[in-house]
Structure formats: structure tokens, C-alpha cells
Amino acid sequence: MTGDHLDYGVIVGGSEAGDIGVEHGDILIEFAEAILGVDDERMEAARKAIAEKMGASALVDSAAVAALFNGIDRIADATGAPLEQSKADATVNLRAETGINEFSARKEALNAAQKNLTAG
């Protein structure tokens, strides 16, 4: 930790978050959003921006980090792994500012809405 105040709200702010105080943060956020989307042209442009501004190795590193986060999240969700108490205590502010605590309820609501659409 640097001791600097961190604005956790930028985590969920996406490309609208603006300057997040991280070098090349704007293109890294665009890359992350492109990964989660379905627009091949957007993905290609995001890859190109990282390669041109940060270098080929940064593109590889960025893709690896995104894949790792995606994999870890899916494994934890699939196994129902609980959040350890020490991590829960250390992330109270992070979870409050990002709305993470509400993610499960939102997912359940979306699943229920999808069931209603397919049943109707």
C-alpha cells in the first residue's frame, strides 16, 4: 500500500471514470471493457492501443491479468468459496464503494427475470 487515498468508485466507473491516476489507465479500462463485450473491432482497437502506447509485452501482461481475474472469479463462484473473514474485514470500504455486496442480489434478480421471459 502506498498510503494514498484510493477511489474505489473508478473500479465500476468504466470508461466514464476519466483519469484514474494510473498511467495508461484509460486504455487499460477500454481493454477490460472490450474483453467483456462482443465487438471484435473494439477489441482489436484496444489491443492495438496497448501495443502502440505500452508495448507488446504490456499487451501480453494485460491479457494475462484479465484472464487470471476471470478464471479466479469463475472458480470461486462455481465452488461457492466463501470470503475469508480476514479478507472481509480488510475490504469493507472497497465492497461498499464498489457495490460488490449487492452483486449476488442483482444476479438473482437477473436470473429470475430471464426465467420469467423464457417461461412467458
CSV table of C-alpha atoms in Angstrom, one decimal:
chain,number,residue,atom,x,y,z
A,1,MET,CA,0.0,0.0,0.0
A,2,THR,CA,1.2,3.5,-0.8
A,3,GLY,CA,-0.8,5.2,1.8
A,4,ASP,CA,-2.6,7.2,-0.9
A,5,HIS,CA,-6.3,7.5,-0.8
A,6,LEU,CA,-7.8,5.2,-3.3
A,7,ASP,CA,-11.1,6.0,-5.1
A,8,TYR,CA,-12.6,2.6,-5.4
A,9,GLY,CA,-15.6,4.0,-7.3
A,10,VAL,CA,-13.4,4.1,-10.5
A,11,ILE,CA,-13.4,0.3,-10.5
A,12,VAL,CA,-17.1,0.3,-11.6
A,13,GLY,CA,-17.0,3.6,-13.4
A,14,GLY,CA,-15.7,2.1,-16.6
A,15,SER,CA,-14.5,4.4,-19.3
A,16,GLU,CA,-16.6,7.2,-17.9
A,17,ALA,CA,-14.4,7.2,-14.8
A,18,GLY,CA,-11.9,9.5,-16.6
A,19,ASP,CA,-8.4,9.9,-15.2
A,20,ILE,CA,-8.0,7.3,-12.6
A,21,GLY,CA,-4.4,8.2,-11.6
A,22,VAL,CA,-2.9,5.1,-13.3
A,23,GLU,CA,-0.5,5.6,-16.2
A,24,HIS,CA,-2.4,4.5,-19.4
A,25,GLY,CA,-5.4,3.7,-17.2
A,26,ASP,CA,-7.8,4.9,-19.9
A,27,ILE,CA,-6.6,2.3,-22.4
A,28,LEU,CA,-6.4,-0.4,-19.8
A,29,ILE,CA,-10.0,0.2,-18.9
A,30,GLU,CA,-11.0,0.2,-22.5
A,31,PHE,CA,-9.2,-3.1,-23.0
A,32,ALA,CA,-11.1,-4.6,-20.0
A,33,GLU,CA,-14.4,-3.4,-21.3
A,34,ALA,CA,-13.6,-4.7,-24.7
A,35,ILE,CA,-12.8,-8.1,-23.3
A,36,LEU,CA,-16.2,-8.3,-21.7
A,37,GLY,CA,-18.0,-7.2,-24.8
A,38,VAL,CA,-18.7,-8.8,-28.2
A,39,ASP,CA,-17.4,-6.1,-30.5
A,40,ASP,CA,-14.4,-7.6,-32.4
A,41,GLU,CA,-13.4,-4.2,-33.8
A,42,ARG,CA,-13.4,-2.6,-30.3
A,43,MET,CA,-11.3,-5.5,-29.0
A,44,GLU,CA,-8.8,-5.1,-31.9
A,45,ALA,CA,-8.6,-1.3,-31.3
A,46,ALA,CA,-8.0,-1.8,-27.6
A,47,ARG,CA,-5.2,-4.4,-28.3
A,48,LYS,CA,-3.6,-2.0,-30.8
A,49,ALA,CA,-3.7,0.9,-28.3
A,50,ILE,CA,-1.9,-1.0,-25.6
A,51,ALA,CA,0.7,-2.4,-28.1
A,52,GLU,CA,1.4,1.0,-29.5
A,53,LYS,CA,1.5,3.0,-26.3
A,54,MET,CA,2.8,0.4,-23.8
A,55,GLY,CA,4.5,-2.2,-25.9
A,56,ALA,CA,3.9,-5.8,-26.9
A,57,SER,CA,4.9,-7.2,-23.5
A,58,ALA,CA,2.3,-5.0,-21.8
A,59,LEU,CA,-0.4,-6.3,-24.1
A,60,VAL,CA,0.6,-9.9,-23.1
A,61,ASP,CA,0.6,-8.9,-19.5
A,62,SER,CA,-2.7,-7.1,-19.7
A,63,ALA,CA,-4.4,-10.1,-21.4
A,64,ALA,CA,-2.9,-12.5,-18.8
A,65,VAL,CA,-4.1,-10.4,-15.9
A,66,ALA,CA,-7.6,-10.2,-17.4
A,67,ALA,CA,-7.7,-14.0,-18.0
A,68,LEU,CA,-6.4,-14.7,-14.4
A,69,PHE,CA,-9.1,-12.4,-12.8
A,70,ASN,CA,-11.8,-14.0,-15.0
A,71,GLY,CA,-10.6,-17.6,-14.1
A,72,ILE,CA,-10.3,-16.9,-10.4
A,73,ASP,CA,-13.7,-15.3,-10.2
A,74,ARG,CA,-15.4,-18.2,-12.1
A,75,ILE,CA,-13.7,-20.9,-9.9
A,76,ALA,CA,-14.7,-19.1,-6.7
A,77,ASP,CA,-18.3,-18.7,-7.9
A,78,ALA,CA,-18.5,-22.3,-9.1
A,79,THR,CA,-17.2,-23.8,-5.9
A,80,GLY,CA,-19.1,-21.4,-3.6
A,81,ALA,CA,-15.9,-20.5,-1.9
A,82,PRO,CA,-16.7,-18.1,1.0
A,83,LEU,CA,-14.8,-14.9,1.6
A,84,GLU,CA,-12.4,-15.4,4.5
A,85,GLN,CA,-13.2,-13.2,7.5
A,86,SER,CA,-9.8,-11.5,7.4
A,87,LYS,CA,-10.4,-10.5,3.7
A,88,ALA,CA,-14.0,-9.5,4.5
A,89,ASP,CA,-12.6,-7.2,7.3
A,90,ALA,CA,-9.9,-5.8,5.1
A,91,THR,CA,-12.3,-5.0,2.2
A,92,VAL,CA,-15.2,-3.3,4.0
A,93,ASN,CA,-14.7,0.0,2.3
A,94,LEU,CA,-13.9,-1.5,-1.1
A,95,ARG,CA,-17.0,-3.6,-1.1
A,96,ALA,CA,-19.2,-0.7,0.0
A,97,GLU,CA,-17.8,1.8,-2.6
A,98,THR,CA,-18.0,-0.6,-5.5
A,99,GLY,CA,-21.4,-2.2,-4.6
A,100,ILE,CA,-19.9,-5.7,-4.6
A,101,ASN,CA,-22.1,-6.6,-1.7
A,102,GLU,CA,-25.1,-6.2,-3.9
A,103,PHE,CA,-23.8,-8.3,-6.8
A,104,SER,CA,-25.4,-11.5,-5.7
A,105,ALA,CA,-28.8,-10.0,-5.3
A,106,ARG,CA,-28.6,-8.3,-8.7
A,107,LYS,CA,-27.5,-11.7,-10.3
A,108,GLU,CA,-30.5,-13.4,-8.6
A,109,ALA,CA,-32.9,-10.7,-9.9
A,110,LEU,CA,-31.5,-11.0,-13.4
A,111,ASN,CA,-31.8,-14.8,-13.3
A,112,ALA,CA,-35.4,-14.5,-12.2
A,113,ALA,CA,-36.2,-12.0,-14.9
A,114,GLN,CA,-34.7,-14.3,-17.5
A,115,LYS,CA,-36.7,-17.3,-16.3
A,116,ASN,CA,-39.9,-15.1,-16.5
A,117,LEU,CA,-39.0,-14.1,-20.1
A,118,THR,CA,-38.4,-17.7,-21.2
A,119,ALA,CA,-41.5,-19.1,-19.3
A,120,GLY,CA,-43.8,-16.4,-20.8
